[in-house]
Amino acid sequence: MQTQEMSELKTRLEIGSLVLRASTEFFHEQGFVQMLPVMLGRSTDPLGPDPGSMIIKTPEVEYEGTLLYTMNSMVLHKQVAAKKLGRLFILSPNIRLEKGERKATGKHLFEFTQLDFEMAEAKKEDVMKVVESYFDFLTKELGKHGELFAQLGIEPFSFKTPFRVYTTHELEAKYGKDWEFPASKDHEQPFWALCHKREFYDKEDMREPGHYLNYDLIYPLGFGEALSGAEREYEYSRITERMGRDKLGMERYRAYLEEAKEGFRPSAGAGFGIERLVRFLTRAQHVGDVQMFRRVPGEAIRI
Ligand code: ASN
């Protein structure tokens, strides 16, 4: 690695470290309980059916006669945890074995960490408000470290909330089916994209079936998706109906379904990738450029 590349990586990692400190501080201050992550479970996020999802497979581990999966995300565990904790967050390592061709997107990794949070009895507006306050907090905290950003020839990004809100239907009408990249390029501040057909756990709007109570936050300037989340399906009958619609094998979700049968609290939450955030803040070309140990699809692992 060239000396200049090495010093840029060091700066990006230092900014990443500030982001981690600010993030934990913010969520603690907002009354969230920080939980440690799980890495193996009897059920995990199916990540689909989702045209955007291209993982090769979900790794399986047989341990003492039980089949366990590595975490695509902790979304199912968050719902279970919200029963006891109410408001919680996790710095959650996720493994998603993306196809090698996804290296070209600049924003995919096969191993990354998301800050994943869930709020019992919350609606989508509550989550959006927390997220906007979080970005205000980042603006304030990172603004104190102009000298670090100057090493990369940039200034700390100033987030201006509230962010604009669109539906994915509006974005599709304006930018076409693959709206994410052109719409991102066309904006100078992050924006919300509501109502996206996604996994079974994102709540369907029963006042408008076929519409969903979920939200993505999109970074501007071509950096693309920052965060996704939703109000959750929490009733056993709705969950099984949605799983049936998605043709998911129930056996893989038996443990989760047992929890659902006992009863979930209504909740909403979201997760954002730490590396994507640091990529955006440091204007890195590829999200792998902010990792000490690169985990880029299609790239050989050095260590
Ligand atoms: N973290 C996301 C959520 O809260 C789920 C995901 O990562 N697929 O909805």
Coordinates of N, CA, C and O and ligand atoms in Angstrom, one line a residue, residues 45 47 72-75 78 94 96 112 114-118 198-199 201-202 228-230 232 269-272, ligand 1:
D45 N -32.6 -13.2 9.4 CA -33.3 -12.4 8.3 C -33.2 -13.1 7.0 O -32.1 -13.4 6.5
L47 N -33.6 -11.8 4.1 CA -33.2 -10.8 3.1 C -33.9 -11.0 1.8 O -33.3 -11.0 0.7
N72 N -27.6 -12.6 8.9 CA -27.8 -11.7 7.8 C -28.1 -10.3 8.4 O -27.7 -9.3 7.9
S73 N -29.0 -10.3 9.4 CA -29.2 -9.2 10.3 C -29.9 -9.7 11.6 O -30.4 -10.8 11.6
M74 N -29.9 -8.9 12.6 CA -30.5 -9.3 13.9 C -31.9 -8.9 14.0 O -32.5 -8.8 15.1
V75 N -32.6 -8.6 12.8 CA -33.9 -8.0 12.9 C -34.9 -8.9 13.7 O -35.7 -8.4 14.5
K78 N -34.1 -8.6 17.3 CA -34.5 -7.3 17.9 C -35.9 -7.3 18.4 O -36.3 -6.7 19.4
N94 N -22.8 -8.3 10.6 CA -23.6 -9.1 9.7 C -22.7 -9.8 8.6 O -21.7 -9.1 8.2
R96 N -23.1 -11.2 4.9 CA -23.9 -11.4 3.7 C -23.0 -11.8 2.5 O -22.3 -10.9 2.0
F112 N -19.9 -6.8 7.4 CA -20.0 -5.3 7.8 C -20.7 -5.3 9.2 O -21.1 -6.3 9.7
Q114 N -23.7 -3.1 11.3 CA -24.8 -2.1 11.3 C -25.1 -1.7 12.7 O -25.1 -2.5 13.7
L115 N -25.5 -0.5 12.9 CA -26.1 0.0 14.1 C -27.6 -0.3 14.0 O -28.3 0.3 13.1
D116 N -28.1 -1.3 14.7 CA -29.4 -1.8 14.5 C -30.2 -1.4 15.8 O -29.7 -1.7 16.9
F117 N -31.4 -0.8 15.6 CA -32.1 -0.4 16.8 C -33.6 -0.7 16.7 O -34.1 -0.8 15.6
E118 N -34.3 -0.9 17.8 CA -35.7 -1.2 17.8 C -36.4 -0.4 18.9 O -35.8 -0.3 20.0
R198 N -40.9 -5.3 0.7 CA -39.7 -5.9 1.3 C -40.0 -7.2 2.1 O -41.0 -7.7 1.9
E199 N -39.1 -7.5 3.0 CA -39.3 -8.7 3.8 C -40.6 -8.8 4.6 O -41.2 -7.8 4.9
Y201 N -41.3 -9.1 7.6 CA -41.4 -8.4 8.9 C -41.7 -6.9 8.8 O -42.0 -6.3 9.8
D202 N -41.7 -6.4 7.6 CA -42.1 -4.9 7.4 C -43.6 -4.9 7.3 O -44.2 -5.5 6.5
S228 N -32.3 1.2 6.5 CA -33.6 0.8 6.2 C -34.3 0.3 7.5 O -33.6 -0.1 8.4
G229 N -35.6 0.4 7.5 CA -36.3 0.0 8.7 C -37.8 0.1 8.4 O -38.3 0.4 7.3
A230 N -38.6 -0.3 9.5 CA -40.0 -0.4 9.3 C -40.7 -0.5 10.7 O -40.1 -0.9 11.7
R232 N -43.1 -3.1 12.4 CA -43.1 -4.5 12.2 C -44.4 -5.2 12.2 O -45.3 -4.8 13.0
G269 N -38.3 0.0 14.0 CA -36.8 0.2 14.1 C -36.2 0.4 12.8 O -36.8 0.6 11.8
A270 N -34.9 0.3 12.9 CA -34.1 0.5 11.6 C -32.6 0.1 11.9 O -32.3 -0.1 13.0
G271 N -31.9 0.1 10.8 CA -30.4 -0.2 11.0 C -29.7 0.5 9.9 O -30.2 0.7 8.8
F272 N -28.5 1.0 10.2 CA -27.7 1.7 9.2 C -26.2 1.1 9.3 O -25.7 0.8 10.4
Ligands
ASN1 N1 -31.9 -3.5 10.1 C1 -33.0 -3.6 9.2 C2 -34.3 -3.2 9.9 O1 -34.2 -2.8 11.1 C3 -33.1 -5.0 8.6 C4 -31.9 -5.4 7.8 O2 -30.8 -5.1 8.0 N2 -32.2 -6.2 6.7 O3 -35.3 -3.3 9.3

